[in-house]
Short mmCIF file of C-alpha atoms in Angstrom, two decimals:
data_model
loop_
_atom_site.label_atom_id
_atom_site.label_comp_id
_atom_site.label_asym_id
_atom_site.label_seq_id
_atom_site.Cartn_x
_atom_site.Cartn_y
_atom_site.Cartn_z
CA MET A 69 68.22 -68.49 106.39
CA LYS A 70 68.31 -71.25 103.79
CA THR A 71 70.97 -73.81 104.72
CA GLU A 72 73.10 -74.31 101.63
CA PHE A 73 75.88 -76.78 100.98
CA GLU A 74 79.01 -74.90 99.93
CA ILE A 75 81.76 -76.40 97.78
CA ILE A 76 85.24 -75.17 98.75
CA GLN A 77 88.48 -75.57 96.82
CA PRO A 78 91.96 -74.91 98.32
CA ASP A 79 93.95 -71.99 96.94
CA GLU A 80 96.32 -72.81 94.11
CA GLY A 81 99.58 -74.15 95.51
CA SER A 82 98.09 -74.56 98.97
CA SER A 83 96.38 -77.27 101.05
CA PHE A 84 93.76 -74.86 102.40
CA ARG A 85 91.81 -71.77 101.44
CA LEU A 86 92.48 -68.28 102.78
CA LEU A 87 90.07 -65.38 102.23
CA HIS A 88 90.59 -61.74 103.13
CA HIS A 89 87.57 -59.43 103.08
CA LYS A 90 87.65 -55.68 103.64
CA VAL A 91 84.40 -54.23 102.41
CA ALA A 92 81.45 -52.09 103.43
CA ALA A 93 79.18 -53.88 105.88
CA ASP A 94 76.15 -53.70 103.57
CA ALA A 95 77.99 -55.90 101.05
CA PHE A 96 77.31 -58.93 103.28
CA LYS A 97 74.04 -60.82 102.88
CA TRP A 98 72.46 -63.36 105.20
CA HIS A 99 73.98 -66.61 103.89
CA TYR A 100 73.46 -69.65 106.14
CA HIS A 101 75.53 -72.56 104.85
CA TYR A 102 77.66 -75.56 105.78
CA HIS A 103 80.62 -77.49 104.37
CA PRO A 104 82.90 -80.39 105.40
CA GLU A 105 85.84 -78.05 105.93
CA TYR A 106 86.73 -76.58 109.31
CA GLU A 107 86.71 -72.79 109.32
CA ILE A 108 88.54 -70.10 111.27
CA VAL A 109 86.87 -66.68 111.19
CA CYS A 110 88.88 -63.75 112.51
CA VAL A 111 87.23 -60.33 112.46
CA PHE A 112 89.99 -57.79 113.02
CA GLU A 113 87.88 -55.14 114.76
CA GLY A 114 84.40 -53.68 114.92
CA SER A 115 81.03 -55.09 115.88
CA GLY A 116 78.61 -57.50 114.25
CA ARG A 117 76.59 -60.68 114.63
CA ARG A 118 77.70 -64.28 114.70
CA HIS A 119 75.35 -67.15 113.86
CA VAL A 120 76.87 -70.62 114.36
CA GLY A 121 74.58 -73.64 114.60
CA ASN A 122 71.69 -72.55 116.83
CA HIS A 123 73.76 -69.79 118.42
CA LEU A 124 73.01 -66.17 117.56
CA SER A 125 74.82 -63.34 119.37
CA ASN A 126 76.72 -60.10 118.88
CA TYR A 127 80.47 -59.48 119.04
CA THR A 128 82.37 -56.25 119.69
CA ASN A 129 86.04 -55.34 119.21
CA GLY A 130 86.48 -58.10 116.66
CA ASP A 131 85.92 -61.84 116.89
CA LEU A 132 87.73 -65.17 116.63
CA VAL A 133 85.78 -68.39 116.08
CA LEU A 134 86.61 -71.95 115.03
CA ILE A 135 83.70 -73.68 113.27
CA GLY A 136 83.66 -77.47 113.03
CA SER A 137 83.04 -79.64 109.99
CA ASN A 138 79.47 -79.45 108.63
CA LEU A 139 78.39 -77.01 111.35
CA PRO A 140 75.96 -74.52 109.75
CA HIS A 141 76.85 -70.84 110.08
CA GLY A 142 76.20 -67.42 108.63
CA GLY A 143 78.64 -64.77 107.43
CA PHE A 144 80.05 -62.68 110.28
CA GLY A 145 79.90 -59.50 108.19
CA TYR A 146 76.11 -59.45 108.19
CA GLY A 147 74.92 -56.81 110.64
CA SER A 148 78.42 -55.41 111.18
CA VAL A 149 79.14 -51.72 111.60
CA ASP A 150 81.04 -49.56 109.07
CA THR A 151 83.84 -51.34 107.17
CA HIS A 152 84.13 -55.05 107.87
CA GLU A 153 87.55 -56.72 107.68
CA GLU A 154 88.11 -60.41 108.32
CA VAL A 155 90.33 -63.36 107.48
CA VAL A 156 88.70 -66.73 106.86
CA ILE A 157 90.68 -69.99 106.67
CA GLN A 158 88.96 -73.17 105.47
CA PHE A 159 90.62 -76.58 105.60
CA LYS A 160 89.69 -80.25 105.65
CA GLU A 161 90.50 -82.48 108.59
CA ASP A 162 93.09 -84.34 106.49
CA PHE A 163 94.53 -81.24 104.79
CA LEU A 164 98.00 -82.55 105.64
CA GLY A 165 97.22 -86.10 104.53
CA GLU A 166 95.53 -89.17 105.94
CA GLY A 167 96.61 -90.03 109.45
CA PHE A 168 97.61 -86.45 110.16
CA LEU A 169 95.62 -86.32 113.39
CA SER A 170 96.94 -89.69 114.57
CA ARG A 171 100.43 -88.23 115.02
CA PRO A 172 101.31 -87.86 118.73
CA GLU A 173 102.14 -84.18 118.18
CA MET A 174 98.57 -83.59 117.01
CA LYS A 175 96.87 -84.91 120.18
CA SER A 176 95.75 -81.50 121.45
CA ILE A 177 94.66 -80.33 118.00
CA LYS A 178 92.56 -83.48 117.59
CA LYS A 179 90.75 -82.61 120.83
CA LEU A 180 90.33 -79.06 119.53
CA PHE A 181 88.61 -80.37 116.39
CA GLU A 182 86.25 -82.41 118.56
CA ARG A 183 85.29 -79.31 120.54
CA SER A 184 84.79 -77.33 117.35
CA LYS A 185 81.72 -79.45 116.50
CA ARG A 186 79.87 -77.03 118.78
CA GLY A 187 81.65 -73.89 117.58
CA ILE A 188 84.37 -72.22 119.67
CA CYS A 189 84.73 -68.50 120.38
CA PHE A 190 88.13 -67.32 121.67
CA SER A 191 88.80 -64.22 123.76
CA GLY A 192 91.46 -62.38 125.73
CA GLU A 193 95.14 -62.78 124.97
CA THR A 194 94.41 -65.78 122.73
CA GLN A 195 92.24 -63.64 120.47
CA ARG A 196 94.76 -60.80 120.38
CA LYS A 197 97.73 -63.07 119.66
CA ILE A 198 96.02 -65.05 116.90
CA THR A 199 94.54 -61.92 115.32
CA LYS A 200 98.06 -60.50 114.95
CA GLN A 201 99.32 -63.78 113.47
CA LEU A 202 96.48 -63.88 110.97
CA ARG A 203 97.15 -60.28 109.93
CA ASP A 204 100.76 -61.25 109.26
CA LEU A 205 99.63 -64.36 107.40
CA LEU A 206 98.40 -62.25 104.49
CA ASP A 207 101.91 -61.22 103.48
CA VAL A 208 103.80 -64.54 103.52
CA PRO A 209 104.22 -67.30 100.89
CA PRO A 210 102.32 -70.63 101.04
CA PHE A 211 104.87 -72.63 103.07
CA GLU A 212 105.07 -70.00 105.82
CA ARG A 213 101.27 -69.77 105.78
CA LEU A 214 101.06 -73.51 106.45
CA LEU A 215 103.45 -73.27 109.39
CA SER A 216 101.53 -70.29 110.76
CA LEU A 217 98.22 -72.15 110.50
CA LEU A 218 99.64 -75.03 112.53
CA LYS A 219 100.86 -72.56 115.16
CA VAL A 220 97.42 -70.93 115.29
CA LEU A 221 95.74 -74.32 115.78
CA GLN A 222 98.19 -75.21 118.55
CA ILE A 223 97.54 -71.92 120.36
CA MET A 224 93.81 -72.58 120.11
CA ALA A 225 94.23 -76.14 121.32
CA ASN A 226 96.12 -75.07 124.44
CA SER A 227 94.03 -72.00 125.25
CA LYS A 228 91.64 -71.80 128.20
CA GLU A 229 90.17 -68.52 126.93
CA TYR A 230 87.26 -69.91 124.98
CA GLY A 231 83.56 -70.61 125.10
CA LEU A 232 81.45 -73.21 123.29
CA LEU A 233 78.69 -71.64 121.22
CA ASN A 234 76.25 -74.55 121.16
CA ALA A 235 75.08 -76.88 123.90
CA ALA A 236 75.04 -79.85 121.51
CA GLU A 237 76.30 -80.75 118.06
CA ASN A 238 74.33 -79.32 115.15
CA ARG A 239 76.10 -80.81 112.15
CA TYR A 240 75.10 -81.93 108.69
CA ASN A 241 76.61 -85.00 107.04
CA PHE A 242 74.34 -85.97 104.15
CA SER A 243 74.66 -87.96 100.96
CA LEU A 244 74.13 -86.12 97.68
CA LYS A 245 70.60 -87.56 97.47
CA ASP A 246 69.82 -86.36 100.99
CA GLN A 247 71.29 -82.93 100.23
CA GLU A 248 69.00 -82.52 97.22
CA ARG A 249 65.93 -83.78 99.07
CA LEU A 250 66.50 -81.65 102.15
CA LYS A 251 67.38 -78.63 100.03
CA LYS A 252 63.84 -78.82 98.61
CA VAL A 253 62.41 -78.99 102.12
CA TYR A 254 64.51 -76.00 103.24
CA GLY A 255 63.43 -74.05 100.18
CA PHE A 256 59.78 -74.79 100.89
CA VAL A 257 60.09 -73.67 104.53
CA GLU A 258 61.98 -70.55 103.48
CA GLU A 259 59.26 -69.56 101.04
CA ASN A 260 56.30 -70.49 103.26
CA PHE A 261 57.40 -69.95 106.89
CA SER A 262 55.12 -66.92 107.22
CA GLN A 263 51.98 -69.01 106.75
CA ASN A 264 50.54 -72.32 107.90
CA ILE A 265 52.57 -75.24 106.49
CA ASP A 266 50.77 -78.43 105.58
CA ILE A 267 53.11 -81.33 106.32
CA GLN A 268 51.39 -83.39 103.64
CA GLU A 269 52.57 -80.87 101.06
CA VAL A 270 56.13 -81.11 102.35
CA ALA A 271 56.01 -84.93 102.31
CA ASN A 272 54.83 -84.79 98.70
CA ILE A 273 57.94 -82.82 97.75
CA CYS A 274 60.05 -85.72 99.01
CA HIS A 275 57.77 -88.35 97.40
CA LEU A 276 57.10 -89.86 100.83
CA THR A 277 54.05 -90.52 102.94
CA VAL A 278 53.63 -88.26 105.97
CA PRO A 279 54.74 -90.95 108.49
CA ALA A 280 57.72 -91.89 106.30
CA PHE A 281 58.69 -88.23 105.89
CA CYS A 282 58.47 -87.59 109.64
CA ASN A 283 60.69 -90.60 110.37
CA TYR A 284 63.14 -89.64 107.62
CA PHE A 285 63.43 -86.04 108.84
CA LYS A 286 63.86 -86.98 112.49
CA LYS A 287 66.48 -89.61 111.63
CA ASN A 288 68.56 -87.24 109.49
CA LEU A 289 68.30 -84.00 111.47
CA ASN A 290 67.73 -85.37 114.96
CA GLN A 291 64.67 -83.14 115.38
CA THR A 292 61.07 -83.17 114.23
CA PHE A 293 59.93 -81.18 111.23
CA THR A 294 57.78 -79.04 113.53
CA ASP A 295 60.78 -78.24 115.73
CA PHE A 296 62.85 -77.42 112.64
CA THR A 297 60.15 -75.11 111.29
CA ASN A 298 59.74 -73.37 114.64
CA GLU A 299 63.52 -72.94 114.90
CA TYR A 300 63.61 -71.39 111.43
CA ARG A 301 60.73 -69.06 112.28
CA VAL A 302 62.38 -67.99 115.55
CA ASN A 303 65.66 -67.24 113.77
CA GLN A 304 63.74 -65.11 111.28
CA ALA A 305 62.05 -63.42 114.23
CA CYS A 306 65.47 -62.63 115.71
CA LEU A 307 66.44 -60.74 112.56
CA MET A 308 63.17 -58.80 112.63
CA LEU A 309 63.63 -57.99 116.32
CA LEU A 310 67.07 -56.55 115.59
CA GLU A 311 65.53 -54.49 112.79
CA GLY A 312 63.08 -52.93 115.26
CA LEU A 313 59.76 -54.41 114.13
CA GLU A 314 56.90 -54.72 116.62
CA ILE A 315 56.71 -58.08 118.40
CA VAL A 316 53.04 -58.64 117.49
CA ASP A 317 53.82 -58.00 113.81
CA ILE A 318 56.83 -60.32 113.98
CA CYS A 319 54.70 -63.08 115.50
CA PHE A 320 52.33 -63.17 112.54
CA ARG A 321 54.98 -62.46 109.90
CA CYS A 322 56.82 -65.57 111.10
CA GLY A 323 53.83 -67.90 110.85
CA PHE A 324 52.76 -67.96 114.49
CA ASN A 325 49.04 -67.30 114.95
CA ASN A 326 49.23 -66.72 118.71
CA VAL A 327 51.49 -64.22 120.51
CA SER A 328 51.62 -66.25 123.73
CA TYR A 329 52.63 -69.40 121.84
CA PHE A 330 55.23 -67.42 119.89
CA GLY A 331 56.73 -66.20 123.17
CA ARG A 332 56.88 -69.70 124.64
CA VAL A 333 58.53 -71.20 121.55
CA PHE A 334 60.97 -68.29 121.31
CA LYS A 335 62.06 -68.69 124.94
CA GLN A 336 62.37 -72.47 124.57
CA ILE A 337 64.76 -72.04 121.63
CA LYS A 338 66.67 -68.89 122.62
CA GLY A 339 66.45 -69.09 126.41
CA THR A 340 64.93 -65.62 126.65
CA ASN A 341 61.76 -63.86 125.56
CA PRO A 342 61.59 -61.63 122.45
CA SER A 343 61.71 -58.34 124.38
CA GLU A 344 64.78 -59.39 126.39
CA PHE A 345 66.48 -60.67 123.24
CA ARG A 346 66.03 -57.30 121.55
CA ARG A 347 67.35 -55.39 124.55
CA LYS A 348 70.39 -57.65 124.83
CA PHE A 349 71.41 -57.87 121.19
CA SER A 350 70.25 -54.67 119.50
CA MET A 351 73.15 -52.42 118.59
CA ASN A 352 72.31 -48.74 118.92
#
């Protein structure tokens, strides 16, 4: 679950990017990433897993989510069943020019973008209506696509059929220097999460003292390095739980040396214990 910065370019002749995937589910890998662009993910049908910010859950009968700028997320095709088909639209906040959101007509969409910092999942008639529009979007030229995107955003903005996926913002907004430094830290945690991690070794990677590293990490990610590492380990544990591994084995594979402590940390982060998580989210 390495958090990678992704560079996105609009389609040629367009102010945003549109992707259409229809592939076997096993073609999707676990790719946790973030980017400045907002992202609409519409899964046409089927079941799978969504991971947005700290939120991990399953969807059935398709999915429709709006992901805010710099909100980390994984691909929705990972863990899906049979063929996975989705449309993804990625666009910057100013994709229609500077001052776009200051227009009086954009008032509701501006509020929508604010809500999307926590990730928004749509349901009911809103999901059905937008899914149909996004299907139709694949067969129209760029200008009609732009108009359709604005209509989709307006429907989302006015809908009451939604839920927020995260209790608080979980965004990234780093300079290039910070991105490179934190990428090294993420890589180290990814490679070593299954064993004891010496914070001195991590501080050395950043060419900082331990106190300076702890302050730097907390300031930039709004959480301690220990909390970040535990969160990473718990997310890895979630994947192993869904794969059917024994809880005791998962505990030690994820770097926890005590099953009771593992259970407490897991419940603190996910709001449920490992056994309940598996029962709730496993797809049989």
